[in-house]
Coordinates of N, CA and C in Angstrom, one line a residue:
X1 N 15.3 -17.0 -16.7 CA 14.1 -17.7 -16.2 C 13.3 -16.8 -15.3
X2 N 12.0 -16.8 -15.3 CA 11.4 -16.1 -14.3 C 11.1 -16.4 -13.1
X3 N 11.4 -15.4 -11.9 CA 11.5 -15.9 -11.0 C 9.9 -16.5 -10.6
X4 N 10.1 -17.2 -9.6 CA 8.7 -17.9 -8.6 C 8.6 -17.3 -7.3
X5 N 7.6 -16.5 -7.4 CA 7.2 -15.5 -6.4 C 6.2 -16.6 -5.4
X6 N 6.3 -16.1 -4.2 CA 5.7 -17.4 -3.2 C 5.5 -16.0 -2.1
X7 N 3.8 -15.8 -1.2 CA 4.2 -15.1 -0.1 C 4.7 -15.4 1.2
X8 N 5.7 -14.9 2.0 CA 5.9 -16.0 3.3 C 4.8 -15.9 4.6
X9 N 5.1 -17.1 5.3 CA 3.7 -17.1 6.0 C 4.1 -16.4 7.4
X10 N 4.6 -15.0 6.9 CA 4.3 -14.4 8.2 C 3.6 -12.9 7.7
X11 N 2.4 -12.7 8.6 CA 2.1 -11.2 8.3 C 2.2 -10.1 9.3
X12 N 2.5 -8.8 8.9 CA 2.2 -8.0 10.1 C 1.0 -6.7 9.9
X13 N 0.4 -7.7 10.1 CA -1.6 -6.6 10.2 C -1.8 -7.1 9.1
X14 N -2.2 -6.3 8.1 CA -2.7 -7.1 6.8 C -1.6 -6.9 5.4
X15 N 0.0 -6.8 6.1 CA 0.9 -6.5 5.4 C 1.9 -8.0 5.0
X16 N 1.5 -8.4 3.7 CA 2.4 -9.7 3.6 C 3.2 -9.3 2.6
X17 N 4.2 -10.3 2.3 CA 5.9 -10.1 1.9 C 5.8 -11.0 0.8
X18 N 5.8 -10.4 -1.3 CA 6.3 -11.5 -2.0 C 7.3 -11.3 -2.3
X19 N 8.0 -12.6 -2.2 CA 9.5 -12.9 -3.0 C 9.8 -14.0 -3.7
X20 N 11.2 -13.9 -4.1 CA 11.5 -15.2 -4.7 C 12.8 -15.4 -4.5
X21 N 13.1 -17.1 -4.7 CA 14.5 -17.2 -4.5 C 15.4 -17.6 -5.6
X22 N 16.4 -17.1 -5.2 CA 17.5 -17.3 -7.1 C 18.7 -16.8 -6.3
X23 N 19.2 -16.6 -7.8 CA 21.1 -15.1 -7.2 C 20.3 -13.6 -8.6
X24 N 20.6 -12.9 -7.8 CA 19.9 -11.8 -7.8 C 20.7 -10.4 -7.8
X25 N 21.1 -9.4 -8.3 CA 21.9 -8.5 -8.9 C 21.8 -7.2 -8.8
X26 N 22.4 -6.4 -7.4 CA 21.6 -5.2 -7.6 C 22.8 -3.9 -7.7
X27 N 22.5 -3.0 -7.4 CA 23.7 -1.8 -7.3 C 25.1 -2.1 -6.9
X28 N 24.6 -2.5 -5.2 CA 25.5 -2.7 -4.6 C 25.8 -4.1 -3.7
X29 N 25.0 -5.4 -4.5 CA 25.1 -6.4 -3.7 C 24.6 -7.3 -4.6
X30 N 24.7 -8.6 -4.3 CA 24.4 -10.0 -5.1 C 23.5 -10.3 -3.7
X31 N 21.9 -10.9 -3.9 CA 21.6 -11.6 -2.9 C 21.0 -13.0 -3.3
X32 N 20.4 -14.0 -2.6 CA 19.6 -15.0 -2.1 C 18.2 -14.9 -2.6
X33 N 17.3 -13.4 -2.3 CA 15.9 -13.4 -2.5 C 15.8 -12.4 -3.3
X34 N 14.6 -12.2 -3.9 CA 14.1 -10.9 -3.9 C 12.8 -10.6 -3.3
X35 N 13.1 -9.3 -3.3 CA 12.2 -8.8 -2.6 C 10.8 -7.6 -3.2
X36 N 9.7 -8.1 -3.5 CA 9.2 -7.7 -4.5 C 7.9 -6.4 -3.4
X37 N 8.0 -5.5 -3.6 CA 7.1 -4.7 -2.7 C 6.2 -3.7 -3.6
X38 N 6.5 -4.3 -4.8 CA 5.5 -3.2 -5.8 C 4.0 -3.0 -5.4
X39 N 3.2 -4.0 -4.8 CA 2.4 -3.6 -4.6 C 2.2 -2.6 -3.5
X40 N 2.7 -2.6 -2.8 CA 2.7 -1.7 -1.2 C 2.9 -0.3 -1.9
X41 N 3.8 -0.2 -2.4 CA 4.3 1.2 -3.6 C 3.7 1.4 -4.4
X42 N 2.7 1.0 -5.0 CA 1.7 1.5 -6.0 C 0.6 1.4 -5.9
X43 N -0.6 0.1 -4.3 CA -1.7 -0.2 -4.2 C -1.9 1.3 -3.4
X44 N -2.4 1.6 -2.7 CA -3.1 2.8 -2.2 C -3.9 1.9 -0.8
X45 N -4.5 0.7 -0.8 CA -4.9 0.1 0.2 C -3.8 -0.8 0.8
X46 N -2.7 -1.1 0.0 CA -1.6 -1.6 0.8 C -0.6 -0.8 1.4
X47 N -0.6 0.3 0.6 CA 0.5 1.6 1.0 C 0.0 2.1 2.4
X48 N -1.4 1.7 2.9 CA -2.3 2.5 4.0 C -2.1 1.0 5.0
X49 N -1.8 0.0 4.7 CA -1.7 -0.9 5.6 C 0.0 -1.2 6.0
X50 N 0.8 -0.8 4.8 CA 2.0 -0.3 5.7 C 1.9 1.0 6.7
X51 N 1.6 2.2 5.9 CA 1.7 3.2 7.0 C 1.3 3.0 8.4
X52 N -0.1 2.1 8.5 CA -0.3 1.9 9.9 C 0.6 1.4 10.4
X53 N 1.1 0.4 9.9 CA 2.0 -0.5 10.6 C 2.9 0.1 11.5
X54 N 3.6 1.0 10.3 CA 4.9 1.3 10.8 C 4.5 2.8 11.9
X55 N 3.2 3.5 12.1 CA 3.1 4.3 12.5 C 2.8 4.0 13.9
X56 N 2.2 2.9 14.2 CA 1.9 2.0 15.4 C 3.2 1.1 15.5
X57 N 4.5 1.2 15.0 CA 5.9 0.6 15.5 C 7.1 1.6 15.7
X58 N 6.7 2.3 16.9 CA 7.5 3.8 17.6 C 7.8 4.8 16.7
X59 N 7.5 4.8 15.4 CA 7.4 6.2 15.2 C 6.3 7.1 15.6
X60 N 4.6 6.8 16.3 CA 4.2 7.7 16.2 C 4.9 8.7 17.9
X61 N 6.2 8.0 18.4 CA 7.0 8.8 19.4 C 8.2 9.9 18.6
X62 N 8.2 9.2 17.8 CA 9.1 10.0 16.8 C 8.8 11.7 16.7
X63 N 9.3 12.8 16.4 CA 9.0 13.9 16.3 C 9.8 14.1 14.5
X64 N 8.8 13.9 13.8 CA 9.1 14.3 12.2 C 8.4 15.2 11.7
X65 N 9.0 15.9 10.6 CA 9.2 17.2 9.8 C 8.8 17.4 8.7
X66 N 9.7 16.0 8.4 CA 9.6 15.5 6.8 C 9.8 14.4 6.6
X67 N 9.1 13.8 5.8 CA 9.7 12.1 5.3 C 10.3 12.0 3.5
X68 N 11.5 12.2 3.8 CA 12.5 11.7 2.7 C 12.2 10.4 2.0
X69 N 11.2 10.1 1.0 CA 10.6 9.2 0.3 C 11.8 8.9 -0.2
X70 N 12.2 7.7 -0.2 CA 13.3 6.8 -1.2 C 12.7 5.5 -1.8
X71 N 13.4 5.0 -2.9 CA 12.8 4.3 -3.4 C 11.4 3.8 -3.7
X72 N 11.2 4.9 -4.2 CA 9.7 4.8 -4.6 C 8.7 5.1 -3.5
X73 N 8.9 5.4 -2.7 CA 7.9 4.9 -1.5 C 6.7 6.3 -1.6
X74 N 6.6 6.9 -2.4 CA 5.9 8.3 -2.2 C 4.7 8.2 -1.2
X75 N 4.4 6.9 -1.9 CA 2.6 6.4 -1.7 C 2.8 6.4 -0.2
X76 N 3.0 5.3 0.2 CA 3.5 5.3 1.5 C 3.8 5.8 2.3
X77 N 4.6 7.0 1.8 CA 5.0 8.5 2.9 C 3.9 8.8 3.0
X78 N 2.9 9.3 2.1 CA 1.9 10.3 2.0 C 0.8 9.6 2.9
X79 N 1.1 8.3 2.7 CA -0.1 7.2 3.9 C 0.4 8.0 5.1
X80 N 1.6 7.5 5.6 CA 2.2 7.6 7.0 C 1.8 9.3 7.3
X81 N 2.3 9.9 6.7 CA 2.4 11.3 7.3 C 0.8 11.9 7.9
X82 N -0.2 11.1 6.6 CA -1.8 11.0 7.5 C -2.0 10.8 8.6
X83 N -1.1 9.2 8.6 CA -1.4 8.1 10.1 C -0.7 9.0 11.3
X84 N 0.4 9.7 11.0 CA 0.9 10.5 12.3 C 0.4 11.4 12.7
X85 N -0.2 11.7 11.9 CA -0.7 13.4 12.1 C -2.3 13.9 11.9
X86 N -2.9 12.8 11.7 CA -4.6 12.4 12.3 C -4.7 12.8 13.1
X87 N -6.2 14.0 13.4 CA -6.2 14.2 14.7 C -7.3 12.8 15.2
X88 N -6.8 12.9 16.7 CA -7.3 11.8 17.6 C -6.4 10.6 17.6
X89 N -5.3 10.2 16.9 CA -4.2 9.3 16.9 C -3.2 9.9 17.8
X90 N -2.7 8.4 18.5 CA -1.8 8.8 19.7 C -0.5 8.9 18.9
X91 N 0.1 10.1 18.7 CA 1.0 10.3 18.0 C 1.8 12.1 17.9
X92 N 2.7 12.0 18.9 CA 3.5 13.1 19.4 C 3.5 14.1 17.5
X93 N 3.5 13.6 16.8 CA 3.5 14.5 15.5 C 1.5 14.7 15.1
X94 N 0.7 14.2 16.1 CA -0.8 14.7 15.3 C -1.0 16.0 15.5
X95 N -1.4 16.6 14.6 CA -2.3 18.2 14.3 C -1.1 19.1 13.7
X96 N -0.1 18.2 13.5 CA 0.7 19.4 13.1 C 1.4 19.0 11.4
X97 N 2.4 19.7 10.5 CA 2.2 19.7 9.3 C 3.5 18.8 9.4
X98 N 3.6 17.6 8.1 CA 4.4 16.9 7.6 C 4.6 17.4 6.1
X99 N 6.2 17.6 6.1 CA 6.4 17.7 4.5 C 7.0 16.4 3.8
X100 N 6.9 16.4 2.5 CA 7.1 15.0 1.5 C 7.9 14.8 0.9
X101 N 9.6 14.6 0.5 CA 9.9 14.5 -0.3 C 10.4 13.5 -0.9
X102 N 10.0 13.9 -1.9 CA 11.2 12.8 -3.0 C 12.5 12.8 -3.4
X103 N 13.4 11.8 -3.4 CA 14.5 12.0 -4.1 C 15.2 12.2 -5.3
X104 N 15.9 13.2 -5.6 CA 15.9 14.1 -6.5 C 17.5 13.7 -6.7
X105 N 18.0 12.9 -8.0 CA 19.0 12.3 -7.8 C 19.4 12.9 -9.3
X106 N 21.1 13.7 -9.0 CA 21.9 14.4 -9.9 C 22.7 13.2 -11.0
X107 N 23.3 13.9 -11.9 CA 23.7 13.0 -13.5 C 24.9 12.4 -12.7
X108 N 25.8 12.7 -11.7 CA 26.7 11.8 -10.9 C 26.1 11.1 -9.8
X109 N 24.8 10.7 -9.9 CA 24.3 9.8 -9.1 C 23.9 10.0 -7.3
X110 N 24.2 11.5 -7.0 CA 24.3 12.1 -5.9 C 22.8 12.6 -5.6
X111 N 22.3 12.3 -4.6 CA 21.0 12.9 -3.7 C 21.2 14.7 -4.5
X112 N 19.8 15.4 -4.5 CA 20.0 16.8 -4.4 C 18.5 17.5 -4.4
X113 N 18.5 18.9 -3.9 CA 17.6 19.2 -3.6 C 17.6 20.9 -3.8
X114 N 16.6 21.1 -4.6 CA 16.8 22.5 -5.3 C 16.1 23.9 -4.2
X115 N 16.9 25.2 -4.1 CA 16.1 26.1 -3.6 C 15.4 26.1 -2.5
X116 N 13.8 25.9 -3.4 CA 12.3 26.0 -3.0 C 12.4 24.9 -1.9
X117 N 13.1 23.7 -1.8 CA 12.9 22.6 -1.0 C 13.7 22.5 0.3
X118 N 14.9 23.7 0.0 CA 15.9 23.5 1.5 C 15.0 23.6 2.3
X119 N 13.6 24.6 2.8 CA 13.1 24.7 4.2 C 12.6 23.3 4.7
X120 N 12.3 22.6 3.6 CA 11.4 21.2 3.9 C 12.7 20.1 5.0
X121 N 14.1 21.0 4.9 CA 15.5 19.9 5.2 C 15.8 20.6 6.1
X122 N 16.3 22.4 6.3 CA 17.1 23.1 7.2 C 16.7 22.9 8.3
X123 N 17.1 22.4 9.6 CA 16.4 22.3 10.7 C 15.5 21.6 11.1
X124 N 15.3 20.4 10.4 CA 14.3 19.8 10.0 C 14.3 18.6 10.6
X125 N 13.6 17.8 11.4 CA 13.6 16.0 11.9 C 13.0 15.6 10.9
X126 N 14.0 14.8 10.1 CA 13.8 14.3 8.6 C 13.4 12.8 8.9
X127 N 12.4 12.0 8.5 CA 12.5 10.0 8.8 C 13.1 10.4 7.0
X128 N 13.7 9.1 6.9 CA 14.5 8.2 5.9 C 13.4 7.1 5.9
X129 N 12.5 7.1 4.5 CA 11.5 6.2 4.1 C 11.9 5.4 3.4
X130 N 11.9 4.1 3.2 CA 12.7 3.4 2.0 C 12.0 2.1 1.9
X131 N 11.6 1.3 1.1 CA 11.1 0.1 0.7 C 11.6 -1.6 0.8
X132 N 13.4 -1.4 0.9 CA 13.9 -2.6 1.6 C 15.2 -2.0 1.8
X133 N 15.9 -2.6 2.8 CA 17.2 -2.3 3.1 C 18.3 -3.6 2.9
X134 N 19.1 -3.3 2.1 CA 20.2 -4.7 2.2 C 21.4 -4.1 2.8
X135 N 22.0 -3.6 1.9 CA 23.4 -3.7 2.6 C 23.5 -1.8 3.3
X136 N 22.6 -0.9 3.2 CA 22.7 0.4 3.7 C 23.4 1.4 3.2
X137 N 23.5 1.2 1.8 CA 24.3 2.2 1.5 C 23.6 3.3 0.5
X138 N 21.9 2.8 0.4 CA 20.8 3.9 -0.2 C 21.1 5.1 1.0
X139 N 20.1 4.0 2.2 CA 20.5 4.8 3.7 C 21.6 5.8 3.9
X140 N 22.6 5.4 3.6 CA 23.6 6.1 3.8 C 23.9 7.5 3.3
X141 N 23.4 7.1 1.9 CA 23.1 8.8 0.7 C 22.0 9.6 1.2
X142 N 20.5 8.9 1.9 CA 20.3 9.6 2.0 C 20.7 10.5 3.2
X143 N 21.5 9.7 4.7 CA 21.5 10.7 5.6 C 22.2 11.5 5.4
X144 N 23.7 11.5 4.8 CA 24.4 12.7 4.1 C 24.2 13.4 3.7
X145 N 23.1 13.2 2.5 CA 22.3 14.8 1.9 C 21.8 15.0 3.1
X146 N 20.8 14.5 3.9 CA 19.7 15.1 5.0 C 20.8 16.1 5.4
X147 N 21.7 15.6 6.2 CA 22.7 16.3 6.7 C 23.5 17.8 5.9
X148 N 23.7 17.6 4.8 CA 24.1 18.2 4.1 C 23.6 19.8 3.8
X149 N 22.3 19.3 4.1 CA 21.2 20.5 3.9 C 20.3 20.7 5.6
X150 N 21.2 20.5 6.1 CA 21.0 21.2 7.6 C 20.1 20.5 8.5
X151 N 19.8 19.2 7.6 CA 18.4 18.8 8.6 C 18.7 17.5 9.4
X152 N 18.3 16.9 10.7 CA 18.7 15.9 11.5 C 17.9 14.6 11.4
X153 N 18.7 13.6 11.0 CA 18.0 12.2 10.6 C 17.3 11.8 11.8
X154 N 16.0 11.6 11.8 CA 14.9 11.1 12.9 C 14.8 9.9 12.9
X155 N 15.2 9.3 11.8 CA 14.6 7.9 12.0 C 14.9 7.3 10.4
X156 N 14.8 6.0 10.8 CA 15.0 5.2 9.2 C 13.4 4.0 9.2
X157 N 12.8 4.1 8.2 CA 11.9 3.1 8.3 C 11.7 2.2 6.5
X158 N 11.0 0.5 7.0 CA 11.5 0.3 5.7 C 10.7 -0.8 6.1
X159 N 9.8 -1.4 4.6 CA 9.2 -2.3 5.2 C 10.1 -3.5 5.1
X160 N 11.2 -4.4 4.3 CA 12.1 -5.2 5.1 C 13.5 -4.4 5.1
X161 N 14.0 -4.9 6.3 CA 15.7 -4.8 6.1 C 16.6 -5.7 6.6
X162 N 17.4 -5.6 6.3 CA 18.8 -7.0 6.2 C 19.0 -6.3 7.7
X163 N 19.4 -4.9 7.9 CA 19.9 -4.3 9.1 C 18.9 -3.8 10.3
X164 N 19.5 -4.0 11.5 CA 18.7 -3.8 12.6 C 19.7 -1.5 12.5
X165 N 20.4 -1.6 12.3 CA 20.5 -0.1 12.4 C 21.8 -0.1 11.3
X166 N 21.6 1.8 11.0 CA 22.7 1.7 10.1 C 23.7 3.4 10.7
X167 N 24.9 3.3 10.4 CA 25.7 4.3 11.5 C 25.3 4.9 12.7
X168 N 24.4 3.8 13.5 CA 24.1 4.1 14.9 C 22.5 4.6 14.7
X169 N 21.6 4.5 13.4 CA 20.5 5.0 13.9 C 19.9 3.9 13.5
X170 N 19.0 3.2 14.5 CA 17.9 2.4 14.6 C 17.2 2.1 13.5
X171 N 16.4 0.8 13.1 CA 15.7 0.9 11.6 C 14.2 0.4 11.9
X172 N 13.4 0.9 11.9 CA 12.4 0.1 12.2 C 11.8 -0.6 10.8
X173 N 11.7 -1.6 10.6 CA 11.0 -2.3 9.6 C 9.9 -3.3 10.2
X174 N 8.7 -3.7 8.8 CA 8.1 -4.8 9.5 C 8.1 -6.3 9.2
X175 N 9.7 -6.0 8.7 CA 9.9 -7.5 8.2 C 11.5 -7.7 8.2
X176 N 12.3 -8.6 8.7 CA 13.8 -8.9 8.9 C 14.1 -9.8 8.2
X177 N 15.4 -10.2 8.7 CA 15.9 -11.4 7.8 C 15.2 -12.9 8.8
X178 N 15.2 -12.7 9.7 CA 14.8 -13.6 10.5 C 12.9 -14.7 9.9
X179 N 12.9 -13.6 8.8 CA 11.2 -14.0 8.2 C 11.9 -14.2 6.9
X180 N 12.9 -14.3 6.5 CA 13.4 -14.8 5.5 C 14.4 -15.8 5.5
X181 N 13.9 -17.2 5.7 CA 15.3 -18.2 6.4 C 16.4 -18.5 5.0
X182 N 17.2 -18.3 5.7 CA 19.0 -18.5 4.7 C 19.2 -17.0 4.1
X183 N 18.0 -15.9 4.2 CA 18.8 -14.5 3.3 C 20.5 -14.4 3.8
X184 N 20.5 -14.2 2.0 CA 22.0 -13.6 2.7 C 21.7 -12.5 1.5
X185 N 23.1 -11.7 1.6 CA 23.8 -11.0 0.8 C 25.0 -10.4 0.9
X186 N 25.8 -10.0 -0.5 CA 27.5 -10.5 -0.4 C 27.7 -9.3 -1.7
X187 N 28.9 -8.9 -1.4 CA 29.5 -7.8 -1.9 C 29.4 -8.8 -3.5
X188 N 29.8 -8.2 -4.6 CA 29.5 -8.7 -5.8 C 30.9 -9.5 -5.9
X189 N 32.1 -8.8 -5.8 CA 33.4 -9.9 -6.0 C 33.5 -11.0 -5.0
X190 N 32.7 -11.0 -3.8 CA 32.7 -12.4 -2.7 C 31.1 -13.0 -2.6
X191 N 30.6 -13.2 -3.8 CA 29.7 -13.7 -4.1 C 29.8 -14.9 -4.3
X192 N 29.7 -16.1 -4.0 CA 29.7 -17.4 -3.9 C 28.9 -17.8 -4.5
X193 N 27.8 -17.2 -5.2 CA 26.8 -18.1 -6.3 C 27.2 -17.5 -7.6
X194 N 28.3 -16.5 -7.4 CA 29.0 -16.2 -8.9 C 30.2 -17.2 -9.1
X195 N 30.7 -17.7 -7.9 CA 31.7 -18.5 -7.8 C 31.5 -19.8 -7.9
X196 N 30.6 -19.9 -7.5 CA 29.7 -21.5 -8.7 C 29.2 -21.9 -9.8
X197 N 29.4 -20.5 -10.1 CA 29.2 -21.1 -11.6 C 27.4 -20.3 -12.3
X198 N 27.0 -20.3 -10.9 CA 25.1 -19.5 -10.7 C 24.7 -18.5 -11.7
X199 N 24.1 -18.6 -12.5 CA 24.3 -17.4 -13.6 C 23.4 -16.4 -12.4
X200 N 23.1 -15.2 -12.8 CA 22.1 -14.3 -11.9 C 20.5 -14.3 -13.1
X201 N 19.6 -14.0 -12.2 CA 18.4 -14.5 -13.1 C 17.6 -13.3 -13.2
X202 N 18.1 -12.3 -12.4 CA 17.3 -11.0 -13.1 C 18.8 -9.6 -12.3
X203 N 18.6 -8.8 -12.6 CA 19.2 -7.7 -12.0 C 18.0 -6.8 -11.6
X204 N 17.6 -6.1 -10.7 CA 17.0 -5.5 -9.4 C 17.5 -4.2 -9.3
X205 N 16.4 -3.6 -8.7 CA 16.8 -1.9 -8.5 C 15.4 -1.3 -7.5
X206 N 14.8 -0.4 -7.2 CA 13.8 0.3 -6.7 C 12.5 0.2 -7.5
X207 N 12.8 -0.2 -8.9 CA 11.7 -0.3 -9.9 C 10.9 -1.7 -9.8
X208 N 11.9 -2.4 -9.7 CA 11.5 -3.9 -10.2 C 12.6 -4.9 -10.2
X209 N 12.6 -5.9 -11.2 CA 13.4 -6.5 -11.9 C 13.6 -6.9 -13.3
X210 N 14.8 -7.2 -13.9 CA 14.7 -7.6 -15.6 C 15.5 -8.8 -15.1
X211 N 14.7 -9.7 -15.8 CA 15.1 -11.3 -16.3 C 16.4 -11.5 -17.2
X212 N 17.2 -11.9 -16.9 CA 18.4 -12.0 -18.0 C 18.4 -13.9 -18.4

């Protein structure tokens, strides 16, 4: 069945949230909603109304290097790293250079990053960019690699997340669970709308979703 997309009535600046509700199927979790952010990720006028957002919600105190684009977020990095680093914006990173990257994911499913790209990581105040957070375990891949390749996690940003922080670092998003009344989400074997019987109505990823 397809889901029914509704936006909720909370905005932040000219940033609103569509979703829908069902049982819902992703990597690493069964949830309540989904969370649909394709436009923010593909519009160019909405990718620019997150970046503000989030650039005017303590990152522009942040000292970043690079922004580690996850889940699609390219658009969005490429907004933000403007909004930080415009001159005349109050923002400890303006006038100076932001690098971009994308995630570069190996045939065992592992973060990686070739060569040419280590300088953009070694030494580097890396933000973690990502599109929604549920249970933190994208988060988690990426601060590993960051780490991995010598560079120090700055920050996590995401326009919703289930978590207020994930292994002790802070998450700024502009949207919680608290703007989502009853989200939940549950490991896939203690999922309670599998255990009622709930068929799931699409399975979910960073792309989209498919209807089953």
């Amino acid at each position: 069945m397809e889901p029914k997309f509704f936006k909720i009535p909370v905005c932040v600046g000219d940033v609103t949230l569509r979703v829908a509700q069902g049982h819902f199927a992703t990597r690493h979790s069964h949830t309540n909603y989904f969370i649909d952010v394709t436009n923010q990720q593909s519009c160019l006028q909405e990718a620019e109304a997150v970046a503000q957002q989030l650039a005017q919600n303590n990152l522009s105190y942040t000292m970043i290097d690079t922004i580690l684009c996850m889940d699609g977020t390219r658009v969005i990095g490429t907004c933000l790293a403007r909004q930080l680093t415009q001159g005349g914006y109050r923002s400890i990173n303006a006038g100076k250079e932001i690098y971009l990257l994308r995630e570069n994911v190996s045939l065992d499913g592992k973060l990686i990053f070739r060569d040419n790209a280590r300088f953009m990581l070694e030494g580097k105040n890396v933000l973690i960019l990502l599109a929604s957070i549920t249970t933190g375990s994208t988060v988690q891949k990426g601060m590993r690699c960051v780490r991995y390749y010598g560079g120090n996690v700055a920050g996590v940003a995401s326009i919703y997340s289930h978590l207020k922080e994930v292994d002790g670092t802070p998450v700024i998003s502009l949207f919680n669970t608290g703007d989502l009344p009853g989200y939940a989400s549950y490991s896939p074997e203690e999922c309670p709308l599998c255990k009622q019987g709930m068929e799931v109505d699409a399975v979910v990823d960073n792309f989209g979703y498919s209807k089953l």
